Coordinates of C-alpha atoms and ligand atoms in Angstrom, one line a residue:
X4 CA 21.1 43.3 6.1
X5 CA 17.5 44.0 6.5
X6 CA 15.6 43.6 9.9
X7 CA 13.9 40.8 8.4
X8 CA 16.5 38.9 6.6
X9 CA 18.0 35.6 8.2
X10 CA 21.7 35.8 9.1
X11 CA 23.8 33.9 6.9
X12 CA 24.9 31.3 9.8
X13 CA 21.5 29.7 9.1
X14 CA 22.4 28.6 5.7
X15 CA 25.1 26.6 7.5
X16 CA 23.0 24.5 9.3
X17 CA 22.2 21.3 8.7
X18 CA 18.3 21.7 7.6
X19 CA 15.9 20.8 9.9
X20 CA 12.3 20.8 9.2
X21 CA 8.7 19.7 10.3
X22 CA 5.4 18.6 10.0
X23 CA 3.1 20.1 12.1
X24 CA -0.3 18.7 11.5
X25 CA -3.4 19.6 13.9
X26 CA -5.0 16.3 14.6
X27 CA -8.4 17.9 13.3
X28 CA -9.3 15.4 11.0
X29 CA -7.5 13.5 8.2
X30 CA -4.2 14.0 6.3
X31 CA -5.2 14.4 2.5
X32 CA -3.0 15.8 -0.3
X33 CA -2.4 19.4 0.2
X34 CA -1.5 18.8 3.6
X35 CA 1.0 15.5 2.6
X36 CA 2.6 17.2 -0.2
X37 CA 3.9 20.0 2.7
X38 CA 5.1 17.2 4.5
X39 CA 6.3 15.6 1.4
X40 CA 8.3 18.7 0.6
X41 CA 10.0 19.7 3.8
X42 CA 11.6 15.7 4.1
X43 CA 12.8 16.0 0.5
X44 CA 14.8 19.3 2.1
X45 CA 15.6 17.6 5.0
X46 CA 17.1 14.2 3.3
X47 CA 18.6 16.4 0.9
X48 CA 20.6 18.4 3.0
X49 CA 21.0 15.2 5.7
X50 CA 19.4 16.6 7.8
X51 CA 15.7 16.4 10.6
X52 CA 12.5 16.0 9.9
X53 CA 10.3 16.5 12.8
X54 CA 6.8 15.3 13.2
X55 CA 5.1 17.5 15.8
X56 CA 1.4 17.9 16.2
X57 CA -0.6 20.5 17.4
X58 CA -3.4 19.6 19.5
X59 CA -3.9 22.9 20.8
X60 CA -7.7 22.9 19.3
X61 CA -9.2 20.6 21.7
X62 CA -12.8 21.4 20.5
X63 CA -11.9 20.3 16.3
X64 CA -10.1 17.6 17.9
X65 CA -11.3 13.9 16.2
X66 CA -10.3 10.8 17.5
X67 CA -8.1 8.9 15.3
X68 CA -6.4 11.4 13.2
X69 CA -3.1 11.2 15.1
X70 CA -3.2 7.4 13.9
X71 CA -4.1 8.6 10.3
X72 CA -1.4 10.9 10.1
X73 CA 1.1 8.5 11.1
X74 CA 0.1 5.5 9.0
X75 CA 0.1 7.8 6.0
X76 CA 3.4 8.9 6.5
X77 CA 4.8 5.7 7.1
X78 CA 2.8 4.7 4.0
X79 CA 4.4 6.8 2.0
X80 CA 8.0 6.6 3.6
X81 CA 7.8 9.8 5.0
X82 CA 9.8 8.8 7.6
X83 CA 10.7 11.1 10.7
X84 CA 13.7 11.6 12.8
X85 CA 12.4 13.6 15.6
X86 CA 8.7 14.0 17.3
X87 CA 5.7 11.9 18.0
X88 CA 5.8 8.4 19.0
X89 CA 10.3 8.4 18.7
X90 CA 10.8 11.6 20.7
X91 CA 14.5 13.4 20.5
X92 CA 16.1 16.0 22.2
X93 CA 13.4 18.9 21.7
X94 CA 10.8 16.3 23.3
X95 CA 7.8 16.4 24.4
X96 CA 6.6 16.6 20.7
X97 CA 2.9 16.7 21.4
X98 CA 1.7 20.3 22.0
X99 CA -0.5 19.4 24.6
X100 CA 2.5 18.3 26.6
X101 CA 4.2 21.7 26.3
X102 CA 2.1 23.8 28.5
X103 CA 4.6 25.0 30.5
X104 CA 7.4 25.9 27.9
X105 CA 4.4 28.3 26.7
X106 CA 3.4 29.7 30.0
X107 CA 6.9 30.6 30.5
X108 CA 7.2 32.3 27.4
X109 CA 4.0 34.1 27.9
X110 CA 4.9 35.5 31.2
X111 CA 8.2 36.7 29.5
X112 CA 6.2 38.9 27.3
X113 CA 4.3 40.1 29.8
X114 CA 6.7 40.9 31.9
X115 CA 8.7 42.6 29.2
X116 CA 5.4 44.4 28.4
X117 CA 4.6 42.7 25.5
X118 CA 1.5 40.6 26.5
X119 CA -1.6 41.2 28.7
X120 CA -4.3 39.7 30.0
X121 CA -7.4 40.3 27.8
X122 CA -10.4 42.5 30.4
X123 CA -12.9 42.3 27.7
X124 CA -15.8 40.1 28.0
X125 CA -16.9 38.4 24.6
X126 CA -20.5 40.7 25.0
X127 CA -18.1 44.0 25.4
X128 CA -15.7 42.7 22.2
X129 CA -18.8 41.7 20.0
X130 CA -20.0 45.7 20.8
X131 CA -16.7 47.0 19.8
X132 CA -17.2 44.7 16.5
X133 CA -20.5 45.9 16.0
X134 CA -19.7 49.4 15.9
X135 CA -16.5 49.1 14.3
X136 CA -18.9 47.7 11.8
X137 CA -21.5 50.7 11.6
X138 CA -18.7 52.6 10.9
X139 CA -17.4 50.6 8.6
X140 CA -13.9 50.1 9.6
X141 CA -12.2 47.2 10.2
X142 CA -12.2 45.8 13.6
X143 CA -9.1 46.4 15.2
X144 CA -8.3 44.9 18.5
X145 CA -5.4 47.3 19.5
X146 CA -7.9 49.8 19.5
X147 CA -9.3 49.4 22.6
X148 CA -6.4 48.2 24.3
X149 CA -6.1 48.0 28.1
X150 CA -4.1 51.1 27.6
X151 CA -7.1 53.3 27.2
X152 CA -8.7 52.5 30.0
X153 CA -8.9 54.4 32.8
X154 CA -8.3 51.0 35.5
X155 CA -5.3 48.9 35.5
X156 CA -5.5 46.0 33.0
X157 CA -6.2 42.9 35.0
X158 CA -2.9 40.6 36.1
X159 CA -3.4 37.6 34.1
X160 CA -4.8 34.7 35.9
X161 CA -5.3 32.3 33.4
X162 CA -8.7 32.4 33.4
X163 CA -8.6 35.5 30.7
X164 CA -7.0 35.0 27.4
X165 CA -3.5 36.2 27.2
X166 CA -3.2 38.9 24.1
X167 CA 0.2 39.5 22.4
X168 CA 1.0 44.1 22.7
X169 CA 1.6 44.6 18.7
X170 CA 4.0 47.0 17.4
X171 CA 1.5 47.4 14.2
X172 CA 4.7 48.0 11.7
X173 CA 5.2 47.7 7.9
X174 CA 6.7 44.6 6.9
X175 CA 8.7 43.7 3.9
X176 CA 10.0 40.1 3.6
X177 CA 11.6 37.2 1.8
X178 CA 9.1 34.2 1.1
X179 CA 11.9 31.1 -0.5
X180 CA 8.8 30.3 -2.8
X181 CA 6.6 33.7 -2.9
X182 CA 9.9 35.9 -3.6
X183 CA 9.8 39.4 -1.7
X184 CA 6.6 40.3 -0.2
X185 CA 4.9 43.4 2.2
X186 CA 2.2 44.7 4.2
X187 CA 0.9 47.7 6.2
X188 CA 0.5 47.9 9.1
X189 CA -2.9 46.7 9.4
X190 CA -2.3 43.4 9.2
X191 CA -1.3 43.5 12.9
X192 CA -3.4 43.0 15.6
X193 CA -3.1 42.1 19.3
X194 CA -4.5 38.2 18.7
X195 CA -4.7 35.9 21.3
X196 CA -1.4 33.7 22.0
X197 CA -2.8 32.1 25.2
X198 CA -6.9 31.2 25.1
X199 CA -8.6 31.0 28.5
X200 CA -8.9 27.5 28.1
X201 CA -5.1 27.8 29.1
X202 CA -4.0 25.9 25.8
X203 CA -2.1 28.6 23.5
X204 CA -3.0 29.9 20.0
X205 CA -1.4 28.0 17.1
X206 CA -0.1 31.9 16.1
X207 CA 2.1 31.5 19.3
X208 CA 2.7 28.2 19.9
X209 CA 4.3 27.4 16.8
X210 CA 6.9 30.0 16.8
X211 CA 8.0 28.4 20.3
X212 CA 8.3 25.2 19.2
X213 CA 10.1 26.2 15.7
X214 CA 12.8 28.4 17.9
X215 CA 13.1 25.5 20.3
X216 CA 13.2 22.4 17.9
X217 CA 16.1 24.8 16.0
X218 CA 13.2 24.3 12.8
X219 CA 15.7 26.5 9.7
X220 CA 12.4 26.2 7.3
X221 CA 9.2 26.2 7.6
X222 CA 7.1 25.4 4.7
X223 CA 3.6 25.8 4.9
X224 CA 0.4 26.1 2.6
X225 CA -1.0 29.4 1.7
X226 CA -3.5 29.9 4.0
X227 CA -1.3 31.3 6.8
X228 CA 0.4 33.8 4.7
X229 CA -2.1 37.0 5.4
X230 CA -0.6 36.0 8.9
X231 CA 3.0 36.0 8.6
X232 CA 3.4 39.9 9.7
X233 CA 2.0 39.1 12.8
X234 CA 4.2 36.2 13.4
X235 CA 7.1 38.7 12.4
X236 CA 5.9 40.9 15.1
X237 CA 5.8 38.3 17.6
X238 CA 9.5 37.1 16.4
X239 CA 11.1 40.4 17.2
X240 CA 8.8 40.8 20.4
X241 CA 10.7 37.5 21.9
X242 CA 13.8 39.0 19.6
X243 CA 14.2 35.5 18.2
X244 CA 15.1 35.0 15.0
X245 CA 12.4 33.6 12.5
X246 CA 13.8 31.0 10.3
X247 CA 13.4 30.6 6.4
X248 CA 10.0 31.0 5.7
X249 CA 8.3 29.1 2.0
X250 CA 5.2 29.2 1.2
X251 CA 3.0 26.5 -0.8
X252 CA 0.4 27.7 -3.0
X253 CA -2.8 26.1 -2.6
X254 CA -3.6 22.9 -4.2
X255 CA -7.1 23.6 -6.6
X256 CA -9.4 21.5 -8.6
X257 CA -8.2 20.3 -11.9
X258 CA -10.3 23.5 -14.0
X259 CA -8.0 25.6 -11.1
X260 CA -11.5 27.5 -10.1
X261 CA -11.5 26.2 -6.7
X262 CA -9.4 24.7 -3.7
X263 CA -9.6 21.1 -3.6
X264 CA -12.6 19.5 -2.1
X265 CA -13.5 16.0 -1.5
X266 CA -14.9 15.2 -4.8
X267 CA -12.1 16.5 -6.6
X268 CA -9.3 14.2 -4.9
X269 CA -9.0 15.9 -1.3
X270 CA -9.5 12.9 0.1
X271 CA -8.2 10.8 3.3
X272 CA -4.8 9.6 1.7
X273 CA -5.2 6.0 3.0
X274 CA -7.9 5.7 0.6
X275 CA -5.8 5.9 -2.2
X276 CA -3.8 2.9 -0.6
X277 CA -7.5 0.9 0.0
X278 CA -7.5 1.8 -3.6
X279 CA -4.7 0.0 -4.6
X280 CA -2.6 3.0 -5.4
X281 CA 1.4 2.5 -4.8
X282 CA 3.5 4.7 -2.3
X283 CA 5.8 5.3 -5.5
X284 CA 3.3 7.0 -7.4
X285 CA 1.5 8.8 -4.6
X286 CA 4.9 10.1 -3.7
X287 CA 5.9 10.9 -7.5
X288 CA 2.4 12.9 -7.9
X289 CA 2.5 14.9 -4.8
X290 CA 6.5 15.8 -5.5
X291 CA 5.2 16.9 -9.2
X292 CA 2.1 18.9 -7.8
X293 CA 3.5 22.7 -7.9
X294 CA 7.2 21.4 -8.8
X295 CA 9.3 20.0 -11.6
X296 CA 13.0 20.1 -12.6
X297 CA 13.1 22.4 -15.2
X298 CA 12.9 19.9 -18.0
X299 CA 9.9 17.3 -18.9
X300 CA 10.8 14.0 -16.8
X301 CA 7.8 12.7 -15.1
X302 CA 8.4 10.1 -13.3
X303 CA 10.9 10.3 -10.4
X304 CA 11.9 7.7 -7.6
X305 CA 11.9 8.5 -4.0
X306 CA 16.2 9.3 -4.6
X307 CA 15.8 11.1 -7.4
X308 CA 13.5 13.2 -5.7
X309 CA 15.6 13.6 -2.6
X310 CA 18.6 14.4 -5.1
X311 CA 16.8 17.3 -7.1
X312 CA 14.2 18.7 -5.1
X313 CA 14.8 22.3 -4.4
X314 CA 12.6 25.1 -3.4
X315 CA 13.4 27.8 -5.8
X316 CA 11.3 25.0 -8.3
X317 CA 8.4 25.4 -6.6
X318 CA 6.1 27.3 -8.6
X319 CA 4.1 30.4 -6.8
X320 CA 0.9 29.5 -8.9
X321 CA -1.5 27.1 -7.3
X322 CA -1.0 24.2 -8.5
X323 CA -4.2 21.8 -9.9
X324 CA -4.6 18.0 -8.8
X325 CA -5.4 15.6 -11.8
X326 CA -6.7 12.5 -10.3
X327 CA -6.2 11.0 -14.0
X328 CA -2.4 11.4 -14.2
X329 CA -1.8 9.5 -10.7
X330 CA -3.7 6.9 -12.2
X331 CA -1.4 7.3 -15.4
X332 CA 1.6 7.3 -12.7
X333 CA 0.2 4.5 -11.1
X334 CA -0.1 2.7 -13.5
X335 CA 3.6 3.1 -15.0
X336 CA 4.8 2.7 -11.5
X337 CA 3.0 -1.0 -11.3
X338 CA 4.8 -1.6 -14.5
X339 CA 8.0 -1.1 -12.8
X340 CA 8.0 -3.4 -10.3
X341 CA 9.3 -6.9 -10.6
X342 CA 7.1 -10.3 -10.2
X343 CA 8.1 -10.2 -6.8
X344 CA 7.4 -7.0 -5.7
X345 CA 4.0 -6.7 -7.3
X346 CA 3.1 -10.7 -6.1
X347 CA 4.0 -8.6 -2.8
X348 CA 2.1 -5.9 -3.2
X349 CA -1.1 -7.7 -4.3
X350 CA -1.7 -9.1 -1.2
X351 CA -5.6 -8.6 -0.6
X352 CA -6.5 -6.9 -3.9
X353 CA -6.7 -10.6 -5.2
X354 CA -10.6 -12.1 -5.8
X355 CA -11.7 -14.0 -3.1
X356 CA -11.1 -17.2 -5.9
X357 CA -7.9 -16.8 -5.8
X358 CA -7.5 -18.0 -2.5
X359 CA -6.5 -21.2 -2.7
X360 CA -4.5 -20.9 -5.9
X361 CA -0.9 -21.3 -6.2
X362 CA 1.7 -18.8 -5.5
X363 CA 3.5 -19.6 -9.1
X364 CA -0.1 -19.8 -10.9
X365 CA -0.8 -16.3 -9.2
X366 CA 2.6 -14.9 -10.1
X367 CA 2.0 -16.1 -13.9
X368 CA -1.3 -14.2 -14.2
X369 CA 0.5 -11.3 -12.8
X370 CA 3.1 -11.7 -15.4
X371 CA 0.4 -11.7 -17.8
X372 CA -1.7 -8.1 -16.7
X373 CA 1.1 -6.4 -15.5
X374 CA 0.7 -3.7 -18.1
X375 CA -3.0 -3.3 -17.9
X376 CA -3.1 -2.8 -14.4
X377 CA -3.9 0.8 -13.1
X378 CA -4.6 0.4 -10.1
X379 CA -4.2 -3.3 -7.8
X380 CA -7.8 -3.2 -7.2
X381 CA -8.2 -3.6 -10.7
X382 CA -6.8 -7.3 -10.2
X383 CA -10.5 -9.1 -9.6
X384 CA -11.2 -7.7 -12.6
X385 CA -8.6 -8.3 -14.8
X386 CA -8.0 -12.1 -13.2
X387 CA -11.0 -13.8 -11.4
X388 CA -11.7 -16.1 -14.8
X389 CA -8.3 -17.7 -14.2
X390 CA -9.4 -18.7 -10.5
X391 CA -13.3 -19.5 -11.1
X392 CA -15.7 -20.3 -14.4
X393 CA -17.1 -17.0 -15.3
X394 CA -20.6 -16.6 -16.1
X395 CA -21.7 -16.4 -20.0
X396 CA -23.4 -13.0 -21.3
X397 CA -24.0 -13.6 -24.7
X398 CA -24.6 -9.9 -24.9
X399 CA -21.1 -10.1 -25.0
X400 CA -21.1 -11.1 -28.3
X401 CA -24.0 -9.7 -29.9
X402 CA -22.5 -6.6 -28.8
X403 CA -19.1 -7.3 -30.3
X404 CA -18.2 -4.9 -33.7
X405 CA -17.5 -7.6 -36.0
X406 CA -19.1 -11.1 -33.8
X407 CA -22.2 -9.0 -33.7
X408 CA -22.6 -8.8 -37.0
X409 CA -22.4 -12.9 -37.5
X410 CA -25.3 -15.2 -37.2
X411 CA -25.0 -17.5 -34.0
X412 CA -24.9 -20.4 -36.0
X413 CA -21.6 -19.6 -37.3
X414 CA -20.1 -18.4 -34.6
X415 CA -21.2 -21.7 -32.8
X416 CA -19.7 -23.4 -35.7
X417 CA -16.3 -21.4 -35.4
X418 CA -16.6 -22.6 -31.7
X419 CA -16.9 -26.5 -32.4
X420 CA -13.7 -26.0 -34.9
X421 CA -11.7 -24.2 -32.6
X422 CA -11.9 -26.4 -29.7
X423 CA -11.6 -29.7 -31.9
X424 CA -7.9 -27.8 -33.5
X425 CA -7.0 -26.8 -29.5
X426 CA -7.9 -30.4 -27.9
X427 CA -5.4 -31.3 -30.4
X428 CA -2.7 -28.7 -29.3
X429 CA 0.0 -29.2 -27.1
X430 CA -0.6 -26.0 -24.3
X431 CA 2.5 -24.1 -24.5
X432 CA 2.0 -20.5 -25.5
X433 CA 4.7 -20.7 -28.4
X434 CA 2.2 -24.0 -29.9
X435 CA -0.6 -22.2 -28.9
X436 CA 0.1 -19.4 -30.9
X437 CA 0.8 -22.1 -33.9
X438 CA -2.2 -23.6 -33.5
X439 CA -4.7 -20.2 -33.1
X440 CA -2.6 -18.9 -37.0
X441 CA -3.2 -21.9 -38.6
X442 CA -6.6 -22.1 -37.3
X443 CA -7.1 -18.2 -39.1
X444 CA -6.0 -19.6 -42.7
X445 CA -8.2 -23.0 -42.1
X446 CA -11.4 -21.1 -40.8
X447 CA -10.3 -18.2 -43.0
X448 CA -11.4 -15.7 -40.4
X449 CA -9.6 -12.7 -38.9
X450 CA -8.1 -12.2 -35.5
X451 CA -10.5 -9.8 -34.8
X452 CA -13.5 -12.5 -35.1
X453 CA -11.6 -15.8 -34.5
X454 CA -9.7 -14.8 -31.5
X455 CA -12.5 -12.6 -30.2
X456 CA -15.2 -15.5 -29.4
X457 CA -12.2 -17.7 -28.2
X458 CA -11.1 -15.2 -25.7
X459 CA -15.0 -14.2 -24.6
X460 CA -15.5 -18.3 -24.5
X461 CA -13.0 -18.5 -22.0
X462 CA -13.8 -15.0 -20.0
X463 CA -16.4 -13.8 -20.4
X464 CA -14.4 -10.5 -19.8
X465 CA -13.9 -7.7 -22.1
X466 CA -10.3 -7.4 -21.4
X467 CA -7.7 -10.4 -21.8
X468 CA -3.9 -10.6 -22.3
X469 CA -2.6 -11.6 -25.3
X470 CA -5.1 -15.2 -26.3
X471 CA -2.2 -17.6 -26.4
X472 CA -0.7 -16.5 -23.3
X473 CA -4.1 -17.0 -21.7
X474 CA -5.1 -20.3 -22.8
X475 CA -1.6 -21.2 -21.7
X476 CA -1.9 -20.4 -17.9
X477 CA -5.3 -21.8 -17.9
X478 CA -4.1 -25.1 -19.3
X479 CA -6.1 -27.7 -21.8
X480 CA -8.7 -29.2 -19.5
X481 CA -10.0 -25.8 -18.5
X482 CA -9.9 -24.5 -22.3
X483 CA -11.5 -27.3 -23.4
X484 CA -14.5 -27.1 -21.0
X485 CA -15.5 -23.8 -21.2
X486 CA -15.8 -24.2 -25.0
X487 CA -17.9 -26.6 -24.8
X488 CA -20.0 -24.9 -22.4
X489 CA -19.8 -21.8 -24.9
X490 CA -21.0 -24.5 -27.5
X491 CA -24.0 -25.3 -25.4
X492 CA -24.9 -22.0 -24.2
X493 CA -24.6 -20.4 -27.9
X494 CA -26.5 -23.5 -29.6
X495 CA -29.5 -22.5 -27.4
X496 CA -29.5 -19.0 -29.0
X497 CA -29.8 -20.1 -32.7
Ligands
LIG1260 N1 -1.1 23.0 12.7 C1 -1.1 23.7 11.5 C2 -2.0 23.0 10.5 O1 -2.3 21.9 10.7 C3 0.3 23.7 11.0 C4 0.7 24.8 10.1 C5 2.2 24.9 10.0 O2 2.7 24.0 9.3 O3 2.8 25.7 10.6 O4 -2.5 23.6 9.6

């Protein structure tokens, strides 16, 4: 067995795992879908999931993210079973509360040699920098280590920053999701673990808290992989066994030419839930954002997730956000709930005019645009004509393929048949439907221009569920008004 490679025992272990978020600012997808990956593991395997946050950089600190990560976690069910807010018996779980655990390990380093106290001003470093630079070499901490001095290195106060003594080595290792991977030694430098501020590096810190939370995997995004031989460094300098490392490639645009910014999706997550997207189908996206399978299912539940996610599926390749396919997940994950459920879920994505309306009216219109629905917030839209009288815009129909081409006097005409037939008509949607056919063959018009004005007379909206169904829910008396107010309107435009 290699230096590197972890001993078998691990394997054993139930698998614990964590989120370690920096409360810098808010959660958004690449960062969730780590945290998404390592709880699959975890349920999987029945095992931890530990939320832990790193609040080591007071200065990027903003006020509010620790609430934000939680609540979008919770949104999404990510639910944990050690760390912030529940403790456990690695606690405390905040960073900032650990202090001491680091200090101790610190001085352990130093006193095994391993560590110093840095005796470097930041003018003297920027001049090493600079000439490192005029040289054209990179700049190397370890080359002006204390050792080359010609004084004793200072004892470490904790006014200095605490550096970690490098072994500057080559490095070949075993990434669960990159495969095998190397470096020189020049990836190793003597980096700060403790900062004079007293609070300790994340590069130091974390590898603590992993050995002491027993963490068996970490998974992390890409961006800390050019710094992994220096955390292998610092693992055999504490001669502590690092545990199974994965790392996720980078989450980019959907053209795959850039990481994700803000306008392509890398938003706040809790937006998407002001947005009316469901936890199901942030949950399926995020799962299916670098991983599938093997074979071409798309949509998965939270268990079916937990029962086939594995790491050796997660592709290397970055993988590209398309904001259009988690609205086409959405949107089949809305169609999946039952009249309950999505009643439930509508909650405050209803108009304002459906205030006062009636649980079993609401739940019929529900019923009704179930299937059209992407997103909830799409509901105002798609219902307010039940709830209110919607405004005419004869545009409308003058903008209609085939109404557009009729003069308004026949449509208006069309109109004062089709409410004489539907005053007439008994307002179930199996008459209803009756009623509209045999209206066709006596008007001898086709669906296209017959049902067309009658559905516009009554929404005003582009979009309506099937016509019969519609007049059904919004009853006779209703119907029968707001063709007659078409009538009106429409006569004034001949
Ligand atoms: N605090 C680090 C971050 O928010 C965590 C990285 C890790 O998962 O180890 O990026």
């Amino acid at each position: 067995m290699s230096k590197n490679q972890i001993p078998s025992t691990k394997y054993h272990l139930p698998i614990r795992t964590r989120f370690a978020p920096s409360p810098t600012g808010f959660v958004h997808v690449g960062a969730i879908r780590t945290a998404l990956f390592s709880w699959l593991m975890a349920q999987k395997d029945n095992g931890v999931f530990i939320l832990r946050i790193e609040d080591t950089d007071k200065i990027r600190e903003v006020e509010g993210s620790l609430k934000q990560i939680e609540d979008s976690l919770r949104w999404l069910g990510i639910n944990w079973q050690e760390g912030i807010d529940i403790g456990g018996p690695n606690a405390p779980y905040l960073q900032s509360e650990r202090l001491d655990i680091y200090k101790d390990w610190a001085n352990k380093l130093i006193n095994s040699g391993r560590a110093y106290a840095d005796p470097y001003t930041k003018e003297q470093l920027d001049k090493f920098r600079d000439e490192a630079k005029t040289q054209k070499i990179p700049f190397m901490y370890r080359d002006n280590r204390p050792d080359s001095l010609e004084s004793e290195p200072p004892v470490w106060d904790g006014s200095q920053p605490l550096r970690f003594k490098s072994d500057p080595i080559s490095y070949k290792w075993t990434d669960a999701v990159m495969g095998e991977l190397s470096t020189g030694p020049d990836a190793i430098d003597d980096f700060i673990i403790i900062k004079s501020d007293g609070y300790p590096t994340y590069n130091f810190c974390h590898i603590i808290d992993d050995m002491m939370m027993k963490v068996t995997h970490v998974l992390r995004s890409q961006e800390f992989i050019s710094s992994t031989p220096k955390f292998l460094n610092l693992y055999e300098a504490l001669q502590i066994e690092h545990p199974i490392l994965a790392t996720l490639p980078f989450v980019m645009s959907i053209d795959g030419q850039k990481k994700l910014g803000k306008r392509d999706g890398a938003k706040d997550i809790l937006e998407y839930k002001k947005e009316g997207f469901l936890p199901e189908a942030m949950v399926n996206f995020l799962a299916t954002l670098g991983w599938n399978d093997g074979t071409e299912q798309e949509i998965f539940s939270v268990s079916e997730l937990i029962e086939k996610f594995s790491l050796t599926r997660v592709q290397k390749s970055p993988a590209r956000f398309d904001e259009k396919r988690l609205l086409w997940l959405n949107g089949q994950w809305i169609r999946r709930l039952s009249i309950d459920e999505l009643s439930d879920r509508a909650g405050d994505f209803w108009p304002e005019s459906a205030n006062d309306a009636p649980d079993q009216l609401r739940r019929q219109i529900l019923t009704l645009v179930q299937d059209r629905l992407k997103t909830l917030s799409d509901l105002p839209t798609l219902t307010s004509y039940f709830f209110k009288d919607p405004t005419p815009d004869w545009n409308m129909v003058k903008s209609d393929k085939q109404l557009g081409k009729m003069a308004t006097n026949d449509i208006v005409e069309l109109l004062k048949k089709s409410l004489v037939t539907l005053t007439e008509c008994s307002f179930e949607a199996e008459s209803l439907q009756q009623t509209l056919n045999s209206l066709l063959s006596s008007t001898d018009q086709k669906p296209a221009v017959l049902f067309s004005i009658i559905r516009l007379s009554v929404s005003w909206s582009p979009f309506s569920p099937a016509l019969n169904e519609t007049l059904a829910v919004l009853g006779k008396e209703v119907v029968t008004k707001r063709l007659q107010f078409a009538i009106d309107f429409g006569s004034q435009k001949i």
